[in-house]
mmCIF file of C-alpha atoms in Angstrom:
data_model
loop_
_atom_site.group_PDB
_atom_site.id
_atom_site.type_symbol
_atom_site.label_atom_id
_atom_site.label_comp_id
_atom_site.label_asym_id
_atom_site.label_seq_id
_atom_site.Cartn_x
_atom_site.Cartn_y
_atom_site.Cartn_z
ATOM 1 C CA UNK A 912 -2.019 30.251 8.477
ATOM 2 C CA UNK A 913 -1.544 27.263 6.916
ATOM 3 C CA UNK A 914 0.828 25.565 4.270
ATOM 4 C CA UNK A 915 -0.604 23.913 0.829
ATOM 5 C CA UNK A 916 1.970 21.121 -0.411
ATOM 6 C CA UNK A 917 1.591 19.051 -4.106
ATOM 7 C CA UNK A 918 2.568 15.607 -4.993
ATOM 8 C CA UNK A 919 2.853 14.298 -8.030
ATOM 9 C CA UNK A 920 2.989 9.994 -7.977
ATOM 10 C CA UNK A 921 4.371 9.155 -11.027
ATOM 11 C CA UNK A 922 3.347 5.368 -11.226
ATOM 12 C CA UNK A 923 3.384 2.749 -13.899
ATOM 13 C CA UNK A 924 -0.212 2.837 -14.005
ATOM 14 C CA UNK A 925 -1.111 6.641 -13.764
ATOM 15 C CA UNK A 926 -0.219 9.578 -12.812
ATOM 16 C CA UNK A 927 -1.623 11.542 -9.859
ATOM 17 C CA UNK A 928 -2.006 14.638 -8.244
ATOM 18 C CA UNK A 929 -2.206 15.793 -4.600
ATOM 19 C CA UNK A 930 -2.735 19.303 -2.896
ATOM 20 C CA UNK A 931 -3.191 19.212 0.533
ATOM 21 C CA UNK A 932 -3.355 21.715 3.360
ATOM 22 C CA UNK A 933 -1.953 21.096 6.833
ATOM 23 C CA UNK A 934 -1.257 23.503 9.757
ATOM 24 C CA UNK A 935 2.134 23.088 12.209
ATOM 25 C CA UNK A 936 0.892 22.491 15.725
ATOM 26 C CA UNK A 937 2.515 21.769 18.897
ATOM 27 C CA UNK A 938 3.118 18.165 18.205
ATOM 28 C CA UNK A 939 3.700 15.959 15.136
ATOM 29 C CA UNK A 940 0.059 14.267 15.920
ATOM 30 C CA UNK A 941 -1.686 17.332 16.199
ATOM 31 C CA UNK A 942 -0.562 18.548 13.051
ATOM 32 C CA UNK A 943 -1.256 14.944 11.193
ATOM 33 C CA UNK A 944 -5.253 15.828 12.200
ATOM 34 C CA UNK A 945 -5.154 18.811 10.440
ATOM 35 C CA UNK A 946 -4.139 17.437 6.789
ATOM 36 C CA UNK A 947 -6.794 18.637 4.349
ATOM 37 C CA UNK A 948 -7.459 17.171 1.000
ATOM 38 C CA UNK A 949 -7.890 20.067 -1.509
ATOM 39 C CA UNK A 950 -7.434 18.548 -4.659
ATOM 40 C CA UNK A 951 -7.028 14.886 -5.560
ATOM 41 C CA UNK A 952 -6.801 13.531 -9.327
ATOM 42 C CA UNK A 953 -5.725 10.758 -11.161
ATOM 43 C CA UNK A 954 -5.119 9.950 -14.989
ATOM 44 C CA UNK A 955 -3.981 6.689 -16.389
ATOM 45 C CA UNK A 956 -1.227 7.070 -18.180
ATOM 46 C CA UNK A 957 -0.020 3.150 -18.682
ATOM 47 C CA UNK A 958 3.691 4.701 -18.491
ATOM 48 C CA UNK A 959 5.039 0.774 -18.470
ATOM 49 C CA UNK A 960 3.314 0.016 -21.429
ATOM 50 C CA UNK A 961 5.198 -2.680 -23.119
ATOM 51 C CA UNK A 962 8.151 -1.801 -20.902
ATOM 52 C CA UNK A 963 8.570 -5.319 -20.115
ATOM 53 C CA UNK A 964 9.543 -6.891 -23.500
ATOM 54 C CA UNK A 965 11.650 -4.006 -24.477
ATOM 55 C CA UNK A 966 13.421 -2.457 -21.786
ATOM 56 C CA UNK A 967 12.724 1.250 -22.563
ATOM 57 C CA UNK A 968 9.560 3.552 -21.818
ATOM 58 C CA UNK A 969 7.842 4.362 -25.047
ATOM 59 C CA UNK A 970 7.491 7.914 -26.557
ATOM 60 C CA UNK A 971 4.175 7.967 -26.639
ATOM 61 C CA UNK A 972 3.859 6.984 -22.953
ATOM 62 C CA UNK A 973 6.451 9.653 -21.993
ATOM 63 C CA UNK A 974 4.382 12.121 -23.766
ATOM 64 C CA UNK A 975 1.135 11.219 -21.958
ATOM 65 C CA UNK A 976 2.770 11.573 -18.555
ATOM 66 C CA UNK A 977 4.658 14.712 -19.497
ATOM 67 C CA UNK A 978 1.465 16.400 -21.022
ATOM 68 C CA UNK A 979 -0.555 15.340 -17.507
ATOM 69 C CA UNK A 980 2.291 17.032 -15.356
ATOM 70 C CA UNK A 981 2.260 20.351 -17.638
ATOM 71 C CA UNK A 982 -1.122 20.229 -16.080
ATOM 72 C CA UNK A 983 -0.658 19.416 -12.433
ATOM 73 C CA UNK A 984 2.321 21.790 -12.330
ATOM 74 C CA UNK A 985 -0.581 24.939 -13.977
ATOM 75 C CA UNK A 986 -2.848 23.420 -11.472
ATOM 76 C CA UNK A 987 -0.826 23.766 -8.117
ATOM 77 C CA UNK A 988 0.197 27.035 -9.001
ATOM 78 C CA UNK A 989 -3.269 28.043 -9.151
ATOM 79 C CA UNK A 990 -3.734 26.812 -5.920
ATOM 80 C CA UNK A 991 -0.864 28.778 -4.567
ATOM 81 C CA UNK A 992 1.435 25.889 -3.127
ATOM 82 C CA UNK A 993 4.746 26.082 -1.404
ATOM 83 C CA UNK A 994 6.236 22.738 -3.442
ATOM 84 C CA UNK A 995 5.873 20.395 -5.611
ATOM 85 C CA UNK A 996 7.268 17.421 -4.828
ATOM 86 C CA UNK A 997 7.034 14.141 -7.077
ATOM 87 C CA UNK A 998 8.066 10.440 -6.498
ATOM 88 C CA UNK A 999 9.172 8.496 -9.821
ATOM 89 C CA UNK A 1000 8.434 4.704 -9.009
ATOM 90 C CA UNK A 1001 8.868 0.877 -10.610
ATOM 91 C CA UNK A 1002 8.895 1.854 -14.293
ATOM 92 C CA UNK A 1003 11.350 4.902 -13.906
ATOM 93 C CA UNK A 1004 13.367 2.127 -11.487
ATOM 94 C CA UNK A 1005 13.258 -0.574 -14.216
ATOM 95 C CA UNK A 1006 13.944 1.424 -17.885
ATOM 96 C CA UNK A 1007 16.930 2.235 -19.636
ATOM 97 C CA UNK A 1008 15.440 5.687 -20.103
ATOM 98 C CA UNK A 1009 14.046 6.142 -16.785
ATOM 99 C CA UNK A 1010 16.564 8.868 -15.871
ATOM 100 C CA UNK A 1011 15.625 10.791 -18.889
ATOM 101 C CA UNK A 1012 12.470 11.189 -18.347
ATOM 102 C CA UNK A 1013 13.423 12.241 -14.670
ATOM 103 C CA UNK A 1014 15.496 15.195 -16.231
ATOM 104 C CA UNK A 1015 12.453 15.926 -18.121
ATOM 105 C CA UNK A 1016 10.122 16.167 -15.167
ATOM 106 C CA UNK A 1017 12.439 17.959 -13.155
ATOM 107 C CA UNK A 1018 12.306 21.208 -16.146
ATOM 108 C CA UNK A 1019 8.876 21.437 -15.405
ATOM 109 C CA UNK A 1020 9.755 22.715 -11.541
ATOM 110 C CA UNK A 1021 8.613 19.487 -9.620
ATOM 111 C CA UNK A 1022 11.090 18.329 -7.092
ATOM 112 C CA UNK A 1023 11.212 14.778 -8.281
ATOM 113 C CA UNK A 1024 12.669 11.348 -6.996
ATOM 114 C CA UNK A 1025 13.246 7.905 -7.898
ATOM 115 C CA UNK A 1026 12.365 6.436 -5.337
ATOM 116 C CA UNK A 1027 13.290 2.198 -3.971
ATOM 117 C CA UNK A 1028 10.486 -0.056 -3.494
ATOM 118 C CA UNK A 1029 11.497 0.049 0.586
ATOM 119 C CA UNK A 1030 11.079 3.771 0.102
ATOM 120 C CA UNK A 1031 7.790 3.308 -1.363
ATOM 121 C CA UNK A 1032 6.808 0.575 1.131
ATOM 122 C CA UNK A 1033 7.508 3.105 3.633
ATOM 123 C CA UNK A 1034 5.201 5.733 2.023
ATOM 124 C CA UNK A 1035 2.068 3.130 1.940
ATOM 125 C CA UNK A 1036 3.135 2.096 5.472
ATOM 126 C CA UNK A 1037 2.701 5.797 6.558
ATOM 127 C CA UNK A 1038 -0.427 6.529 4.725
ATOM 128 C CA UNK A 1039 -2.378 3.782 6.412
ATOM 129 C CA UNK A 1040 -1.176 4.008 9.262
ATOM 130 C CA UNK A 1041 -1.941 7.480 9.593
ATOM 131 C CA UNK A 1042 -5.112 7.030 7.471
ATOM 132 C CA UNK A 1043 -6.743 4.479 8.633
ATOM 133 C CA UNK A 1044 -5.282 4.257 12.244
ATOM 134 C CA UNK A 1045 -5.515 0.711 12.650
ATOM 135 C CA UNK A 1046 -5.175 -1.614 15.919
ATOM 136 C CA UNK A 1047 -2.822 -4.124 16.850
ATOM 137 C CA UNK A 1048 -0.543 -5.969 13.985
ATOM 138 C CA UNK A 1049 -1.362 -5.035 10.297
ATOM 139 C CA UNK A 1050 -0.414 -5.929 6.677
ATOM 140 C CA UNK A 1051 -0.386 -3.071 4.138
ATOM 141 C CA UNK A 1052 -1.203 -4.178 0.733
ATOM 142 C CA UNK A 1053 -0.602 -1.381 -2.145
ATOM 143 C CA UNK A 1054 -0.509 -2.409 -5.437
ATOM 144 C CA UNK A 1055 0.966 -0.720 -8.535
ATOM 145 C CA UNK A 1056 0.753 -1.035 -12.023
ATOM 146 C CA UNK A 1057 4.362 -2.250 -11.905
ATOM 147 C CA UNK A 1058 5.579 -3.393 -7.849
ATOM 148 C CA UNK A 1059 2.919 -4.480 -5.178
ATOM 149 C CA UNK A 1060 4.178 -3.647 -1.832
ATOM 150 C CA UNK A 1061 3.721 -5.433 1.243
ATOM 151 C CA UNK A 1062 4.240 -4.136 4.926
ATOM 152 C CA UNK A 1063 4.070 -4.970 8.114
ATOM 153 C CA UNK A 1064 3.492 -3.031 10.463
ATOM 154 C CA UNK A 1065 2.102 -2.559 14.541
ATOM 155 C CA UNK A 1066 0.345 -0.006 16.764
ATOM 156 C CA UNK A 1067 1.810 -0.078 20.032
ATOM 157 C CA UNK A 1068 2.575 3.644 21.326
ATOM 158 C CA UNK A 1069 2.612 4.750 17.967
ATOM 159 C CA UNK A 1070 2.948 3.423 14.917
ATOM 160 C CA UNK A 1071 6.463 1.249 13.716
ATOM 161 C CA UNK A 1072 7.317 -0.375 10.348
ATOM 162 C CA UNK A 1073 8.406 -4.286 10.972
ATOM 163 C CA UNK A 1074 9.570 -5.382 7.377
ATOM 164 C CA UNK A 1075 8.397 -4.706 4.204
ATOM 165 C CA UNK A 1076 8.625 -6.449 0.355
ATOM 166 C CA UNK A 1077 8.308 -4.636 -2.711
ATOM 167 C CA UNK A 1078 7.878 -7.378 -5.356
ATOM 168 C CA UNK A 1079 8.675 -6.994 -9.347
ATOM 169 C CA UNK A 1080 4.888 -7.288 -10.469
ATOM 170 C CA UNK A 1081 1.744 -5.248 -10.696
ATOM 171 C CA UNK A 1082 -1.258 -5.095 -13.041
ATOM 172 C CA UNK A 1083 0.236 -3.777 -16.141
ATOM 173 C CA UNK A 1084 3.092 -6.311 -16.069
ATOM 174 C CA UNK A 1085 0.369 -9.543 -14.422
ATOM 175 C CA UNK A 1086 -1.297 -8.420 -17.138
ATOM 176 C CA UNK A 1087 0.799 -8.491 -20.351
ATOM 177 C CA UNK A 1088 2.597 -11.934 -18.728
ATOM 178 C CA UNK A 1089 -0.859 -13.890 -17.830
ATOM 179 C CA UNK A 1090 -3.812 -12.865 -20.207
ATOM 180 C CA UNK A 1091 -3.279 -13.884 -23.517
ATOM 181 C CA UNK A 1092 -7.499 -13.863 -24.515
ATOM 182 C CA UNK A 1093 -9.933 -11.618 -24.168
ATOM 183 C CA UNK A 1094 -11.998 -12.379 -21.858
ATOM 184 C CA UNK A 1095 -9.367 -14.106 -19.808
ATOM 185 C CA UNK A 1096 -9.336 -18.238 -19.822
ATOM 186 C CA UNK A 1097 -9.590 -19.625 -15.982
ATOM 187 C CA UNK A 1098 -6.191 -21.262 -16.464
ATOM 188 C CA UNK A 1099 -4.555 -17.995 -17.355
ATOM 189 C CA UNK A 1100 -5.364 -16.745 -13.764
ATOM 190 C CA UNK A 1101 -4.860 -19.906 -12.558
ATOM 191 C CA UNK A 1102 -0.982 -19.635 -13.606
ATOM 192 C CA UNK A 1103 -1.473 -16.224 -12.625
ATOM 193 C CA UNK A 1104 -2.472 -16.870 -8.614
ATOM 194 C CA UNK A 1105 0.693 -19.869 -8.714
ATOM 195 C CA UNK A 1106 2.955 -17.000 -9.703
ATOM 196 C CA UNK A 1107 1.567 -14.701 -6.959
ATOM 197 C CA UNK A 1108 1.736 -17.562 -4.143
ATOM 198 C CA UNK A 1109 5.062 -18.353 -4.999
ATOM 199 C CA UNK A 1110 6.421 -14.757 -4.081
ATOM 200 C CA UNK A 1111 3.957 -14.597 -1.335
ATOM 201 C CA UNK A 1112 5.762 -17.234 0.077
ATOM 202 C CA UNK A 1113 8.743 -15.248 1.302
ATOM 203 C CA UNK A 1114 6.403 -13.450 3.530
ATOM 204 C CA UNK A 1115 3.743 -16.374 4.956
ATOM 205 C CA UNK A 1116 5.103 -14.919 8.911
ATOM 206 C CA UNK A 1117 3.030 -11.687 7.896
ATOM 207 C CA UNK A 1118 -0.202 -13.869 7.939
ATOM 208 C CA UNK A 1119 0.196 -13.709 11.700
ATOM 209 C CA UNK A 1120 -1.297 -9.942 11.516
ATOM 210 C CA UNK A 1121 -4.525 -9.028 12.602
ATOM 211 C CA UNK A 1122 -5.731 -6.730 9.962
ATOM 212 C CA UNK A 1123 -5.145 -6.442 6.049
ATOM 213 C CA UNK A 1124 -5.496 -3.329 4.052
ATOM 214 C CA UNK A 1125 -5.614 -2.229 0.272
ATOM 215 C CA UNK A 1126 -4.730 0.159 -1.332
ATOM 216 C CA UNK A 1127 -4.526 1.425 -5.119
ATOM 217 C CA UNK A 1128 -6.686 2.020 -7.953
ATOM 218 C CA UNK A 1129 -8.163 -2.102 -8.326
ATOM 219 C CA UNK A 1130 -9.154 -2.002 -4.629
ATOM 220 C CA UNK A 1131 -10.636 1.534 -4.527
ATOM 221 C CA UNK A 1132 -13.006 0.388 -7.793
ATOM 222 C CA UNK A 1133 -14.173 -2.769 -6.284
ATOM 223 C CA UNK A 1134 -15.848 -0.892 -2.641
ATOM 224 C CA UNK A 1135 -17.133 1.450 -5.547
ATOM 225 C CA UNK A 1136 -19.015 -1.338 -7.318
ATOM 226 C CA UNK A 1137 -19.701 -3.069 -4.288
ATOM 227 C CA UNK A 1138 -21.131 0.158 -2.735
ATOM 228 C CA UNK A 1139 -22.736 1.745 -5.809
ATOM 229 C CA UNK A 1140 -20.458 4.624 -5.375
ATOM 230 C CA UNK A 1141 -20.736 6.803 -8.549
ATOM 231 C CA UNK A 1142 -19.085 9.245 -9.655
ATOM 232 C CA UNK A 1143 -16.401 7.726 -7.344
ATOM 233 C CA UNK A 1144 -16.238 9.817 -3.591
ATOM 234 C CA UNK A 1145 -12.680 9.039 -1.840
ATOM 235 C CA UNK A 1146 -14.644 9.966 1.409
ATOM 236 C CA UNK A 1147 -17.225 7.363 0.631
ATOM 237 C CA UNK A 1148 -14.425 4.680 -0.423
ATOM 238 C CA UNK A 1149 -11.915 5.292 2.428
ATOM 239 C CA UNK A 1150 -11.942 2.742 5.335
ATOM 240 C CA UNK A 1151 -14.314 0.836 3.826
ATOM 241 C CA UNK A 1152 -14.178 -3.460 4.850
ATOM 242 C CA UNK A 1153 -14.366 -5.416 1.972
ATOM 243 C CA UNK A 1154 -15.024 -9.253 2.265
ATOM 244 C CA UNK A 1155 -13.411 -12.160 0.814
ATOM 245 C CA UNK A 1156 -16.839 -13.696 -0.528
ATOM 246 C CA UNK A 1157 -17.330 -10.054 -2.527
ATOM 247 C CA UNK A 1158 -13.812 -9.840 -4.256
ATOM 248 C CA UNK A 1159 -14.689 -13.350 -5.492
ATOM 249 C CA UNK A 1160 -17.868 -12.685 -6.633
ATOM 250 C CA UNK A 1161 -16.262 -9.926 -9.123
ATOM 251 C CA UNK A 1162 -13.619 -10.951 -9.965
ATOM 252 C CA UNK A 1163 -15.898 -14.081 -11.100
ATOM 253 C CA UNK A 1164 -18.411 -11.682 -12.785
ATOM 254 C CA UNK A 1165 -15.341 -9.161 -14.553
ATOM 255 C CA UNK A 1166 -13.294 -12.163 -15.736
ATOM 256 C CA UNK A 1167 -16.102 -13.229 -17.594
ATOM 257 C CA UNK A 1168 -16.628 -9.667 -19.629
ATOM 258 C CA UNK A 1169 -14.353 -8.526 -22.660
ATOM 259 C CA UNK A 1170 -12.120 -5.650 -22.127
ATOM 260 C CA UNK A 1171 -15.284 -3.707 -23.682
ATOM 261 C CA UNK A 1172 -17.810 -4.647 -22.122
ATOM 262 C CA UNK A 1173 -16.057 -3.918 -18.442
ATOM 263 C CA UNK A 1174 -15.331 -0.683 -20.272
ATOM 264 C CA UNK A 1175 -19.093 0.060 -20.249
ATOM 265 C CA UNK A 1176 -19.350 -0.313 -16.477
ATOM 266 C CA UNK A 1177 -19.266 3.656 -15.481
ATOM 267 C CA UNK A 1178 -17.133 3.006 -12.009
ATOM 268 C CA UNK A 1179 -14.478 1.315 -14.294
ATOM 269 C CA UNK A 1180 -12.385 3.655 -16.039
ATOM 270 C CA UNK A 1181 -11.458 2.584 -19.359
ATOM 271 C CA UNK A 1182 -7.930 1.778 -19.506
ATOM 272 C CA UNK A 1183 -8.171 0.204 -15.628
ATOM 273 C CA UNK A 1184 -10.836 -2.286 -17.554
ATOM 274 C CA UNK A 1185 -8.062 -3.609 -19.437
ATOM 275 C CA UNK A 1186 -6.078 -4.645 -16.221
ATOM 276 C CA UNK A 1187 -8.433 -4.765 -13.146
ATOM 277 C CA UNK A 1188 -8.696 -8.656 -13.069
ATOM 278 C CA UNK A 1189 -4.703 -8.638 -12.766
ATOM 279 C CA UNK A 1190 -5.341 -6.308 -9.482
ATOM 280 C CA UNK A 1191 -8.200 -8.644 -7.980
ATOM 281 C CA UNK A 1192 -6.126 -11.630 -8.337
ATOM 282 C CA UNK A 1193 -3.527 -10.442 -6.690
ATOM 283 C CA UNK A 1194 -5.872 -9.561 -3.504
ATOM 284 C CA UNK A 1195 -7.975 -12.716 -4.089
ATOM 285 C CA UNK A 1196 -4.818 -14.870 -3.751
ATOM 286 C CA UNK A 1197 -3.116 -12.816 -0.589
ATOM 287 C CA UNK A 1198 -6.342 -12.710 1.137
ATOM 288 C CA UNK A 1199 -6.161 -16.735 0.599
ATOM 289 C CA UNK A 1200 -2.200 -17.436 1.553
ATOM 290 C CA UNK A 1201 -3.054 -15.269 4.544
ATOM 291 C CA UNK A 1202 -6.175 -17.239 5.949
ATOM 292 C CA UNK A 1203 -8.264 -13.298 5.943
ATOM 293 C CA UNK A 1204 -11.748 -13.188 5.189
ATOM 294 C CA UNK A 1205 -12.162 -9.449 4.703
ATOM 295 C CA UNK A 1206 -9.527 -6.092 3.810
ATOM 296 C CA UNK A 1207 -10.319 -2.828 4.506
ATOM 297 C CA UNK A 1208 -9.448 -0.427 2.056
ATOM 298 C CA UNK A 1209 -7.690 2.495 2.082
ATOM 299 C CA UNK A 1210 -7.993 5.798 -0.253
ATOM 300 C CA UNK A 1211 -4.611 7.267 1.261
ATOM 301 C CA UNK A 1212 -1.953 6.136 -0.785
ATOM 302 C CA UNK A 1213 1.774 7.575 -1.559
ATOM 303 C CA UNK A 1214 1.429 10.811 -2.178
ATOM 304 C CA UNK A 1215 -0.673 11.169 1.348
ATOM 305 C CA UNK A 1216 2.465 9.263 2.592
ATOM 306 C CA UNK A 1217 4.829 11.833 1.158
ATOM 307 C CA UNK A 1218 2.553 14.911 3.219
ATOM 308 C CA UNK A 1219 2.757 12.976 6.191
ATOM 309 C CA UNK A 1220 5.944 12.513 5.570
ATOM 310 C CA UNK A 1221 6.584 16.146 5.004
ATOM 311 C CA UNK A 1222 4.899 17.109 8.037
ATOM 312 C CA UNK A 1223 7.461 14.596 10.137
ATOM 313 C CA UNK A 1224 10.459 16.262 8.767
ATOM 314 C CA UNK A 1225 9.580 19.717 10.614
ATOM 315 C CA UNK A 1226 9.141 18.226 13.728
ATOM 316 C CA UNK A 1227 12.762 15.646 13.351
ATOM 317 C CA UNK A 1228 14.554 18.571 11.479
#
């Protein structure tokens, strides 16, 4: 028989829901194989909204996110799971009111955590690894509405983290910083990509890897529009190579568009319209510092992190 597990990521972005189903075998990689997606949703909940300039998340944003996880928490009960287990991330880490809300989400039964941007790193780190099984050295990319981690990591009789970087900026806070018209003016991403190259710098030894990977919501639309994948299919999207020449090419086209009119694109959702172009800048430019010419793209994220994670803590406990 096997065991059904939820996670809840709580981003700055949105706010998402996993159920999975795994079954214990004889060894930790035997049981990885078995992990099941049952349920996987998503809802945009822009909890960092304005976060920046004042310090504090906003009621109304706090509301949204505590009206999706009512939800989630009916949902996984449904679906007869044995926890729920939730990770808080960069705008829980960064508000005065972050541990509030925590309290909060904690009365509605899910085992939440605040959680570092190393943890988080870690989480990515273990998705892809596990995900998308990759060869030789690799960079995880996975970036947030509020952090965008990087990690390295290498195959070589299993799977090891090197070093990872969790730095302060994502789409919601690129966003509100950089793009002051609507559409954007070229020098606004211009200062943008400077601002994203000068962090990247820290890390220029990572462009040494073999392979880069994506993950998060701006990736995950872009193989969508590339691949005419609608309504979206994570099985369609996941592992799929991406090349330089074709994240140009929209973030060209989408920088050009209002806020509306990306809005009528149906692979966009309509709050990610408002900050996608933040999100393909900031894989634009890394693909550039790092001398890469393609990404491949991963659909496993945190919360398959946290399962995988789960699953490891039978087998070391």
């Amino acid at each position: 028989m096997g065991s059904r597990i939820a996670v809840v990521d709580i981003g700055t972005y949105s706010t998402r829901l996993l159920i999975s189903a795994f079954q214990i075998k004889d060894s930790f990689e035997e049981s990885i194989e078995t992990i099941h997606d049952i349920l996987s949703v998503g809802k945009i909940t822009a909890l960092g909204r304005r976060l920046k300039e004042t310090g504090y998340l906003q009621e109304e944003a706090i509301n949204d996110v505590l009206s999706t996880l009512k939800e989630y928490v009916l949902i996984a009960k449904e679906y007869h799971v044995e926890r729920i287990i939730g990770f808080a991330t960069a705008a829980c880490r960064e508000a005065k009111n972050g541990p509030e809300l925590l309290e909060k989400i904690k009365q509605l039964g899910i085992d939440v955590k605040l959680i570092t941007g190393e943890e988080e790193a870690y989480l990515s780190f273990l998705a892809t690894a596990y995900g998308v099984r990759p060869e030789g050295d690799f960079v995880v990319i996975d970036q947030g509405g509020g952090s965008t981690e990087f990690v390295y990591g290498r195959k070589n009789n299993g799977y090891s983290m090197k070093d990872a970087v969790s730095f302060p900026f994502g789409i919601v806070s690129l966003t509100e910083r950089f793009i002051k018209t609507d559409p954007p003016a070229k020098e606004q991403l211009s200062q943008m990509r400077d601002f994203i190259k000068e962090h990247l710098k820290q890390i220029k030894d990572y462009s040494s890897a073999d392979q880069l990977i994506g993950l998060g919501g701006t990736i995950t639309t872009l193989v969508a529009l590339e691949k005419h994948i609608f309504p979206y299919s994570s099985f369609k999207v996941h592992r799929q190579t991406l090349s330089r020449e074709s994240i140009k090419k929209w973030l060209e086209k989408l920088s050009q568009m209002t806020v509306e009119e990306r809005k009528s694109i149906p692979v966009i959702e309509d709050k990610r319209a408002e900050a996608i172009i933040s999100g393909i800048v900031i894989f634009d430019t890394a693909l550039e510092f790092f001398g890469k010419d393609s990404i491949t793209v991963s659909d496993w994220g945190l919360r398959h992190g946290a399962v995988i994670k789960h699953i490891m803590e039978r087998f070391d406990g």
